PDB file of C-alpha atoms and ligand atoms in Angstrom:
ATOM      1  CA  MET A 453       5.149  -3.103  15.609  1.00 97.00           C
ATOM      2  CA  PHE A 454       6.358  -4.350  12.289  1.00 97.00           C
ATOM      3  CA  GLY A 455       7.840  -7.565  10.975  1.00 96.00           C
ATOM      4  CA  PRO A 456       7.434 -10.022   8.088  1.00 95.00           C
ATOM      5  CA  PRO A 457       4.171 -11.850   7.480  1.00 93.00           C
ATOM      6  CA  GLY A 458       4.015 -14.712   9.966  1.00 91.00           C
ATOM      7  CA  ALA A 459       6.370 -13.065  12.482  1.00 95.00           C
ATOM      8  CA  GLY A 460       3.631 -13.305  15.120  1.00 93.00           C
ATOM      9  CA  LYS A 461       2.639  -9.616  15.249  1.00 95.00           C
ATOM     10  CA  GLY A 462      -1.064 -10.419  15.496  1.00 93.00           C
ATOM     11  CA  THR A 463      -0.639 -12.995  18.259  1.00 93.00           C
ATOM     12  CA  GLN A 464       1.640 -10.722  20.266  1.00 97.00           C
ATOM     13  CA  ALA A 465      -0.467  -7.592  19.687  1.00 97.00           C
ATOM     14  CA  VAL A 466      -3.592  -9.254  21.081  1.00 95.00           C
ATOM     15  CA  ARG A 467      -1.769 -10.202  24.299  1.00 96.00           C
ATOM     16  CA  LEU A 468       0.046  -6.878  24.719  1.00 98.00           C
ATOM     17  CA  ALA A 469      -3.031  -4.735  24.104  1.00 97.00           C
ATOM     18  CA  ARG A 470      -4.938  -6.742  26.696  1.00 97.00           C
ATOM     19  CA  MET A 471      -2.061  -6.452  29.188  1.00 97.00           C
ATOM     20  CA  TRP A 472      -1.639  -2.707  28.644  1.00 97.00           C
ATOM     21  CA  ALA A 473      -5.392  -2.092  28.317  1.00 97.00           C
ATOM     22  CA  ILE A 474      -5.049  -0.137  25.074  1.00 97.00           C
ATOM     23  CA  PRO A 475      -6.758  -0.733  21.724  1.00 98.00           C
ATOM     24  CA  HIS A 476      -5.118  -3.141  19.274  1.00 97.00           C
ATOM     25  CA  ILE A 477      -5.342  -1.604  15.828  1.00 97.00           C
ATOM     26  CA  SER A 478      -4.564  -4.146  13.102  1.00 97.00           C
ATOM     27  CA  THR A 479      -4.769  -2.678   9.615  1.00 97.00           C
ATOM     28  CA  GLY A 480      -4.980  -6.203   8.151  1.00 94.00           C
ATOM     29  CA  ALA A 481      -7.939  -7.002  10.420  1.00 94.00           C
ATOM     30  CA  LEU A 482      -9.641  -3.643   9.666  1.00 95.00           C
ATOM     31  CA  LEU A 483      -9.255  -4.250   5.941  1.00 96.00           C
ATOM     32  CA  ARG A 484     -10.370  -7.903   6.140  1.00 94.00           C
ATOM     33  CA  GLU A 485     -13.460  -6.805   8.055  1.00 93.00           C
ATOM     34  CA  ALA A 486     -14.208  -4.218   5.364  1.00 95.00           C
ATOM     35  CA  VAL A 487     -13.849  -6.918   2.697  1.00 95.00           C
ATOM     36  CA  ARG A 488     -16.163  -9.257   4.606  1.00 92.00           C
ATOM     37  CA  ALA A 489     -18.779  -6.508   5.105  1.00 95.00           C
ATOM     38  CA  GLU A 490     -18.419  -5.461   1.428  1.00 96.00           C
ATOM     39  CA  THR A 491     -18.066  -1.769   2.296  1.00 97.00           C
ATOM     40  CA  PRO A 492     -16.753   0.607  -0.421  1.00 96.00           C
ATOM     41  CA  LEU A 493     -13.309   0.346   1.188  1.00 96.00           C
ATOM     42  CA  GLY A 494     -13.565  -3.449   1.228  1.00 97.00           C
ATOM     43  CA  LEU A 495     -14.534  -3.629  -2.444  1.00 97.00           C
ATOM     44  CA  GLU A 496     -11.615  -1.359  -3.308  1.00 96.00           C
ATOM     45  CA  VAL A 497      -8.965  -3.387  -1.493  1.00 97.00           C
ATOM     46  CA  LYS A 498     -10.208  -6.971  -1.900  1.00 97.00           C
ATOM     47  CA  ALA A 499      -8.219  -7.917  -5.013  1.00 96.00           C
ATOM     48  CA  ILE A 500      -5.047  -6.150  -3.840  1.00 96.00           C
ATOM     49  CA  MET A 501      -5.072  -8.034  -0.541  1.00 95.00           C
ATOM     50  CA  ALA A 502      -5.836 -11.399  -2.139  1.00 94.00           C
ATOM     51  CA  GLY A 503      -2.827 -10.891  -4.417  1.00 94.00           C
ATOM     52  CA  GLY A 504      -0.493  -9.981  -1.567  1.00 93.00           C
ATOM     53  CA  GLY A 505       0.087  -6.381  -2.654  1.00 95.00           C
ATOM     54  CA  LEU A 506      -0.103  -3.278  -0.484  1.00 97.00           C
ATOM     55  CA  VAL A 507      -3.093  -0.987  -0.289  1.00 97.00           C
ATOM     56  CA  ASP A 508      -2.457   2.623  -1.343  1.00 97.00           C
ATOM     57  CA  ASP A 509      -0.553   4.667   1.309  1.00 98.00           C
ATOM     58  CA  THR A 510      -3.010   7.580   1.311  1.00 97.00           C
ATOM     59  CA  LEU A 511      -6.003   5.262   1.658  1.00 97.00           C
ATOM     60  CA  ILE A 512      -4.615   3.179   4.524  1.00 97.00           C
ATOM     61  CA  THR A 513      -3.324   6.296   6.282  1.00 97.00           C
ATOM     62  CA  ARG A 514      -6.801   7.798   6.172  1.00 96.00           C
ATOM     63  CA  VAL A 515      -8.244   4.583   7.689  1.00 96.00           C
ATOM     64  CA  VAL A 516      -5.637   4.545  10.464  1.00 97.00           C
ATOM     65  CA  GLN A 517      -5.904   8.241  11.344  1.00 95.00           C
ATOM     66  CA  GLU A 518      -9.673   7.978  11.467  1.00 94.00           C
ATOM     67  CA  ARG A 519      -9.323   5.089  13.928  1.00 96.00           C
ATOM     68  CA  LEU A 520      -6.719   6.965  15.981  1.00 95.00           C
ATOM     69  CA  GLY A 521      -9.121   9.903  16.225  1.00 92.00           C
ATOM     70  CA  GLN A 522     -11.452   7.827  18.422  1.00 94.00           C
ATOM     71  CA  SER A 523     -11.281   8.569  22.113  1.00 94.00           C
ATOM     72  CA  ASP A 524     -10.367   5.035  23.279  1.00 96.00           C
ATOM     73  CA  THR A 525      -6.846   5.641  21.892  1.00 96.00           C
ATOM     74  CA  LYS A 526      -6.184   8.519  24.338  1.00 93.00           C
ATOM     75  CA  PRO A 527      -4.216   6.365  26.828  1.00 93.00           C
ATOM     76  CA  GLY A 528      -2.208   4.851  23.963  1.00 95.00           C
ATOM     77  CA  PHE A 529      -2.636   2.314  21.183  1.00 97.00           C
ATOM     78  CA  LEU A 530      -0.882  -0.602  19.559  1.00 98.00           C
ATOM     79  CA  LEU A 531      -0.475  -0.457  15.797  1.00 98.00           C
ATOM     80  CA  ASP A 532      -0.105  -3.851  14.103  1.00 97.00           C
ATOM     81  CA  GLY A 533       0.639  -3.754  10.365  1.00 96.00           C
ATOM     82  CA  TYR A 534       1.089   0.021  10.079  1.00 98.00           C
ATOM     83  CA  PRO A 535       3.345   1.699   9.058  1.00 98.00           C
ATOM     84  CA  ARG A 536       4.407  -0.675   6.304  1.00 98.00           C
ATOM     85  CA  THR A 537       6.172   1.798   3.996  1.00 98.00           C
ATOM     86  CA  VAL A 538       8.453   4.801   4.575  1.00 98.00           C
ATOM     87  CA  ALA A 539       5.664   7.100   3.314  1.00 98.00           C
ATOM     88  CA  GLN A 540       3.320   5.659   5.966  1.00 98.00           C
ATOM     89  CA  ALA A 541       6.023   6.118   8.627  1.00 98.00           C
ATOM     90  CA  GLN A 542       6.350   9.791   7.665  1.00 97.00           C
ATOM     91  CA  SER A 543       2.569  10.232   7.944  1.00 97.00           C
ATOM     92  CA  LEU A 544       2.610   8.563  11.348  1.00 97.00           C
ATOM     93  CA  ASP A 545       5.418  10.814  12.557  1.00 96.00           C
ATOM     94  CA  ALA A 546       3.410  13.877  11.525  1.00 94.00           C
ATOM     95  CA  PHE A 547       0.367  12.480  13.301  1.00 94.00           C
ATOM     96  CA  MET A 548       2.307  11.709  16.497  1.00 94.00           C
ATOM     97  CA  THR A 549       3.672  15.228  16.786  1.00 92.00           C
ATOM     98  CA  GLY A 550       0.221  16.715  16.175  1.00 89.00           C
ATOM     99  CA  ALA A 551       1.290  18.220  12.841  1.00 86.00           C
ATOM    100  CA  ALA A 552      -1.100  16.040  10.800  1.00 83.00           C
ATOM    101  CA  GLY A 553      -4.285  17.037  12.640  1.00 78.00           C
ATOM    102  CA  PRO A 554      -6.245  20.274  12.846  1.00 78.00           C
ATOM    103  CA  PRO A 555      -4.227  23.288  14.140  1.00 79.00           C
ATOM    104  CA  GLY A 556      -3.562  22.845  17.840  1.00 80.00           C
ATOM    105  CA  SER A 557      -3.729  19.037  17.764  1.00 82.00           C
ATOM    106  CA  ALA A 558      -2.046  17.566  20.825  1.00 84.00           C
ATOM    107  CA  PRO A 559       1.137  15.534  20.395  1.00 87.00           C
ATOM    108  CA  ARG A 560       0.690  11.766  20.876  1.00 89.00           C
ATOM    109  CA  ASP A 561       4.385  10.979  21.461  1.00 85.00           C
ATOM    110  CA  PRO A 562       6.381   8.963  22.297  1.00 93.00           C
ATOM    111  CA  LEU A 563       6.230   6.479  19.452  1.00 96.00           C
ATOM    112  CA  VAL A 564       7.920   3.213  20.367  1.00 98.00           C
ATOM    113  CA  VAL A 565       8.818   1.074  17.345  1.00 98.00           C
ATOM    114  CA  VAL A 566       9.393  -2.676  17.617  1.00 98.00           C
ATOM    115  CA  GLU A 567      10.707  -4.788  14.776  1.00 97.00           C
ATOM    116  CA  LEU A 568       9.756  -8.429  15.299  1.00 97.00           C
ATOM    117  CA  PHE A 569      12.269 -10.436  13.266  1.00 96.00           C
ATOM    118  CA  VAL A 570      12.031 -14.113  12.311  1.00 95.00           C
ATOM    119  CA  PRO A 571      14.099 -16.144   9.799  1.00 93.00           C
ATOM    120  CA  GLU A 572      12.421 -16.689   6.434  1.00 90.00           C
ATOM    121  CA  GLU A 573      12.243 -20.529   6.726  1.00 91.00           C
ATOM    122  CA  GLU A 574      10.343 -20.205   9.992  1.00 93.00           C
ATOM    123  CA  VAL A 575       7.950 -17.647   8.524  1.00 92.00           C
ATOM    124  CA  LEU A 576       7.196 -19.945   5.575  1.00 91.00           C
ATOM    125  CA  ARG A 577       6.602 -22.874   7.905  1.00 91.00           C
ATOM    126  CA  ARG A 578       4.230 -20.858  10.107  1.00 90.00           C
ATOM    127  CA  LEU A 579       2.171 -19.437   7.249  1.00 90.00           C
ATOM    128  CA  ALA A 580       1.723 -22.850   5.647  1.00 89.00           C
ATOM    129  CA  ALA A 581       0.242 -24.095   8.934  1.00 89.00           C
ATOM    130  CA  ARG A 582      -1.781 -20.994   9.847  1.00 89.00           C
ATOM    131  CA  MET A 583      -5.531 -21.339  10.291  1.00 91.00           C
ATOM    132  CA  VAL A 584      -7.843 -18.410  10.993  1.00 91.00           C
ATOM    133  CA  CYS A 585     -11.504 -18.035  11.953  1.00 91.00           C
ATOM    134  CA  SER A 586     -13.749 -17.300   8.964  1.00 90.00           C
ATOM    135  CA  GLU A 587     -16.078 -15.313  11.237  1.00 90.00           C
ATOM    136  CA  CYS A 588     -13.888 -13.161  13.514  1.00 90.00           C
ATOM    137  CA  GLY A 589     -10.462 -13.539  11.878  1.00 87.00           C
ATOM    138  CA  ALA A 590      -8.706 -14.748  15.075  1.00 88.00           C
ATOM    139  CA  ASN A 591      -5.597 -16.900  14.611  1.00 86.00           C
ATOM    140  CA  ALA A 592      -6.319 -20.534  15.430  1.00 83.00           C
ATOM    141  CA  GLN A 593      -2.673 -21.639  15.517  1.00 63.00           C
ATOM    142  CA  ASP A 594      -2.574 -22.243  19.220  1.00 58.00           C
ATOM    143  CA  ASP A 595      -5.803 -24.203  19.284  1.00 49.00           C
ATOM    144  CA  LYS A 596      -5.516 -27.923  19.861  1.00 56.00           C
ATOM    145  CA  ASP A 597      -8.810 -28.440  18.094  1.00 61.00           C
ATOM    146  CA  PHE A 598      -8.841 -26.940  14.592  1.00 68.00           C
ATOM    147  CA  SER A 599     -12.541 -27.635  14.040  1.00 79.00           C
ATOM    148  CA  SER A 600     -13.909 -24.359  15.463  1.00 88.00           C
ATOM    149  CA  CYS A 601     -12.752 -20.953  16.721  1.00 90.00           C
ATOM    150  CA  SER A 602     -12.106 -20.761  20.474  1.00 86.00           C
ATOM    151  CA  ASN A 603     -13.078 -17.094  20.354  1.00 87.00           C
ATOM    152  CA  CYS A 604     -16.480 -17.218  18.644  1.00 92.00           C
ATOM    153  CA  GLY A 605     -17.135 -20.808  17.551  1.00 91.00           C
ATOM    154  CA  GLY A 606     -16.788 -19.914  13.853  1.00 92.00           C
ATOM    155  CA  GLN A 607     -15.343 -22.235  11.223  1.00 91.00           C
ATOM    156  CA  VAL A 608     -11.541 -22.309  11.006  1.00 92.00           C
ATOM    157  CA  VAL A 609      -9.992 -22.039   7.515  1.00 91.00           C
ATOM    158  CA  PRO A 610      -6.640 -21.150   5.872  1.00 90.00           C
ATOM    159  CA  ARG A 611      -6.247 -17.394   5.137  1.00 89.00           C
ATOM    160  CA  VAL A 612      -6.712 -16.649   1.400  1.00 89.00           C
ATOM    161  CA  ASP A 613      -3.436 -14.718   1.216  1.00 91.00           C
ATOM    162  CA  ASP A 614      -1.489 -17.580   2.864  1.00 90.00           C
ATOM    163  CA  ALA A 615      -1.485 -19.591  -0.378  1.00 90.00           C
ATOM    164  CA  GLU A 616       2.117 -20.359  -1.331  1.00 88.00           C
ATOM    165  CA  GLU A 617       2.472 -18.026  -4.372  1.00 89.00           C
ATOM    166  CA  VAL A 618       0.824 -15.169  -2.474  1.00 92.00           C
ATOM    167  CA  VAL A 619       3.147 -15.689   0.511  1.00 92.00           C
ATOM    168  CA  ARG A 620       6.141 -15.421  -1.800  1.00 91.00           C
ATOM    169  CA  LYS A 621       4.749 -12.150  -3.142  1.00 93.00           C
ATOM    170  CA  ARG A 622       4.077 -10.809   0.391  1.00 94.00           C
ATOM    171  CA  MET A 623       7.634 -11.657   1.459  1.00 94.00           C
ATOM    172  CA  ASP A 624       8.963  -9.831  -1.575  1.00 95.00           C
ATOM    173  CA  VAL A 625       6.770  -6.795  -0.888  1.00 96.00           C
ATOM    174  CA  TYR A 626       7.944  -6.880   2.723  1.00 96.00           C
ATOM    175  CA  ARG A 627      11.605  -6.890   1.748  1.00 96.00           C
ATOM    176  CA  ARG A 628      11.258  -4.057  -0.740  1.00 98.00           C
ATOM    177  CA  GLN A 629       8.655  -1.813   0.942  1.00 98.00           C
ATOM    178  CA  THR A 630       8.696  -2.495   4.685  1.00 97.00           C
ATOM    179  CA  GLU A 631      12.248  -3.502   5.550  1.00 97.00           C
ATOM    180  CA  PRO A 632      13.500   0.041   4.719  1.00 98.00           C
ATOM    181  CA  LEU A 633      11.755   1.004   7.991  1.00 98.00           C
ATOM    182  CA  VAL A 634      14.699  -0.565   9.851  1.00 97.00           C
ATOM    183  CA  GLU A 635      16.869   2.168   8.414  1.00 97.00           C
ATOM    184  CA  TYR A 636      14.190   4.859   8.733  1.00 98.00           C
ATOM    185  CA  TYR A 637      13.790   4.206  12.483  1.00 98.00           C
ATOM    186  CA  GLY A 638      17.273   2.803  13.079  1.00 94.00           C
ATOM    187  CA  GLN A 639      18.855   5.719  14.953  1.00 95.00           C
ATOM    188  CA  ARG A 640      15.908   6.526  17.211  1.00 95.00           C
ATOM    189  CA  PRO A 641      16.260   5.898  20.936  1.00 95.00           C
ATOM    190  CA  THR A 642      12.774   4.329  20.987  1.00 97.00           C
ATOM    191  CA  PHE A 643      13.488   1.734  18.266  1.00 98.00           C
ATOM    192  CA  ARG A 644      13.912  -1.892  19.421  1.00 98.00           C
ATOM    193  CA  LYS A 645      14.484  -5.196  17.630  1.00 97.00           C
ATOM    194  CA  VAL A 646      12.960  -8.316  19.165  1.00 98.00           C
ATOM    195  CA  ASN A 647      13.598 -11.930  18.148  1.00 98.00           C
ATOM    196  CA  GLY A 648      10.247 -13.502  17.256  1.00 97.00           C
ATOM    197  CA  ASP A 649      11.670 -17.000  16.748  1.00 97.00           C
ATOM    198  CA  LYS A 650      10.922 -18.214  20.266  1.00 97.00           C
ATOM    199  CA  LEU A 651       7.984 -19.500  22.283  1.00 96.00           C
ATOM    200  CA  ALA A 652       5.122 -16.986  22.192  1.00 95.00           C
ATOM    201  CA  ASP A 653       5.377 -16.322  25.956  1.00 97.00           C
ATOM    202  CA  GLU A 654       9.099 -15.589  25.673  1.00 98.00           C
ATOM    203  CA  VAL A 655       8.473 -13.206  22.793  1.00 98.00           C
ATOM    204  CA  THR A 656       5.783 -11.380  24.807  1.00 98.00           C
ATOM    205  CA  ALA A 657       8.184 -10.975  27.725  1.00 98.00           C
ATOM    206  CA  ALA A 658      10.920  -9.715  25.409  1.00 98.00           C
ATOM    207  CA  ILE A 659       8.642  -7.100  23.835  1.00 98.00           C
ATOM    208  CA  VAL A 660       7.442  -5.895  27.236  1.00 98.00           C
ATOM    209  CA  ALA A 661      11.056  -5.547  28.408  1.00 98.00           C
ATOM    210  CA  ALA A 662      12.061  -3.749  25.197  1.00 98.00           C
ATOM    211  CA  VAL A 663       9.169  -1.270  25.418  1.00 97.00           C
ATOM    212  CA  ASP A 664       9.759  -0.601  29.138  1.00 96.00           C
ATOM    213  CA  ASP A 665      13.386   0.053  28.364  1.00 96.00           C
ATOM    214  CA  ALA A 666      12.537   2.306  25.396  1.00 96.00           C
ATOM    215  CA  ILE A 667      10.242   4.633  27.343  1.00 93.00           C
ATOM    216  CA  ARG A 668      12.284   4.715  30.546  1.00 89.00           C
TER     217      ARG A 668
HETATM  218  P1  LIG B 764       0.653  -9.997   7.289  1.00 61.33           P
HETATM  219  O1  LIG B 764       1.425  -9.130   8.217  1.00 61.33           O
HETATM  220  O2  LIG B 764       0.489 -11.403   7.782  1.00 61.33           O
HETATM  221  O3  LIG B 764       1.142  -9.958   5.852  1.00 61.33           O
HETATM  222  P2  LIG B 764      -1.749  -8.305   7.627  1.00 61.33           P
HETATM  223  O4  LIG B 764      -2.939  -8.973   8.223  1.00 61.33           O
HETATM  224  O5  LIG B 764      -1.020  -7.332   8.457  1.00 61.33           O
HETATM  225  O6  LIG B 764      -0.834  -9.500   7.129  1.00 61.33           O
HETATM  226  O7  LIG B 764      -2.164  -7.608   6.257  1.00 61.33           O
HETATM  227  C1  LIG B 764      -2.858  -8.300   5.235  1.00 61.33           C
HETATM  228  C2  LIG B 764      -2.915  -7.462   3.954  1.00 61.33           C
HETATM  229  O8  LIG B 764      -3.597  -6.208   4.215  1.00 61.33           O
HETATM  230  C3  LIG B 764      -1.563  -7.026   3.385  1.00 61.33           C
HETATM  231  O9  LIG B 764      -0.988  -8.036   2.583  1.00 61.33           O
HETATM  232  C4  LIG B 764      -1.973  -5.771   2.586  1.00 61.33           C
HETATM  233  O10 LIG B 764      -2.594  -6.123   1.372  1.00 61.33           O
HETATM  234  C5  LIG B 764      -3.024  -5.138   3.466  1.00 61.33           C
HETATM  235  N1  LIG B 764      -2.433  -4.170   4.419  1.00 61.33           N
HETATM  236  C6  LIG B 764      -2.412  -4.274   5.793  1.00 61.33           C
HETATM  237  N2  LIG B 764      -1.791  -3.215   6.345  1.00 61.33           N
HETATM  238  C7  LIG B 764      -1.394  -2.405   5.329  1.00 61.33           C
HETATM  239  C8  LIG B 764      -0.689  -1.172   5.248  1.00 61.33           C
HETATM  240  N3  LIG B 764      -0.253  -0.549   6.353  1.00 61.33           N
HETATM  241  N4  LIG B 764      -0.449  -0.647   4.024  1.00 61.33           N
HETATM  242  C9  LIG B 764      -0.869  -1.251   2.904  1.00 61.33           C
HETATM  243  N5  LIG B 764      -1.543  -2.417   2.899  1.00 61.33           N
HETATM  244  C10 LIG B 764      -1.814  -2.992   4.084  1.00 61.33           C
HETATM  245 ZN1  LIG B 765     -13.873 -16.593  15.615  1.00 61.33          ZN
END
């Protein structure tokens, strides 16, 4: 699933992964966790993320493929925030067909691709209002009470990369680096566009319908 920052990918991915009983793999969350834990990966990506830039394709691809190598992904998986560039999409294609792994790697197809699209004004409005948990990273948008996280009780704060100048940079990066995926995937029978500018429940239903239709 891809879409601009603030399109609601994270919110939708959490619900869908639960519904389909498959792991939700958010590259943003994986990287933020690495930053929080101050691992070598985290130290390498911290400044890039805070500035709204993209982490190196080879690096993030290694992180994703390592995660996809774990056995809980066998029944399927939901990728949120990857691929984000055409180079990443090419790596994912190779992985899905088995060509990226050791000789004899099993194919993981089919890959269903969903673009969640939302008008820019709405995205800017959402990001300005977004609050996240400082402990577990969960979105707190839907919480009536902003004082603590409904997931873990942690303190709820704005996300560092949701500051206005950084959002502008992320939007620009999205347009230049990620939007070309629309063309890259455009002609595939398993590519679907879903309008994210609706109530969250309606968006969930639309994605489920789109994915069912794509794999039928
Ligand atoms: P959003 O979709 O709201 O911009 P994410 O949580 O998906 O945010 O990602 C946050 C940051 O993590 C990105 O701005 C980028 O720096 C980094 N990141 C996440 N996924 C990728 C990726 N696939 N390739 C490169 N950088 C990534
Ligand atoms: Zn929390």
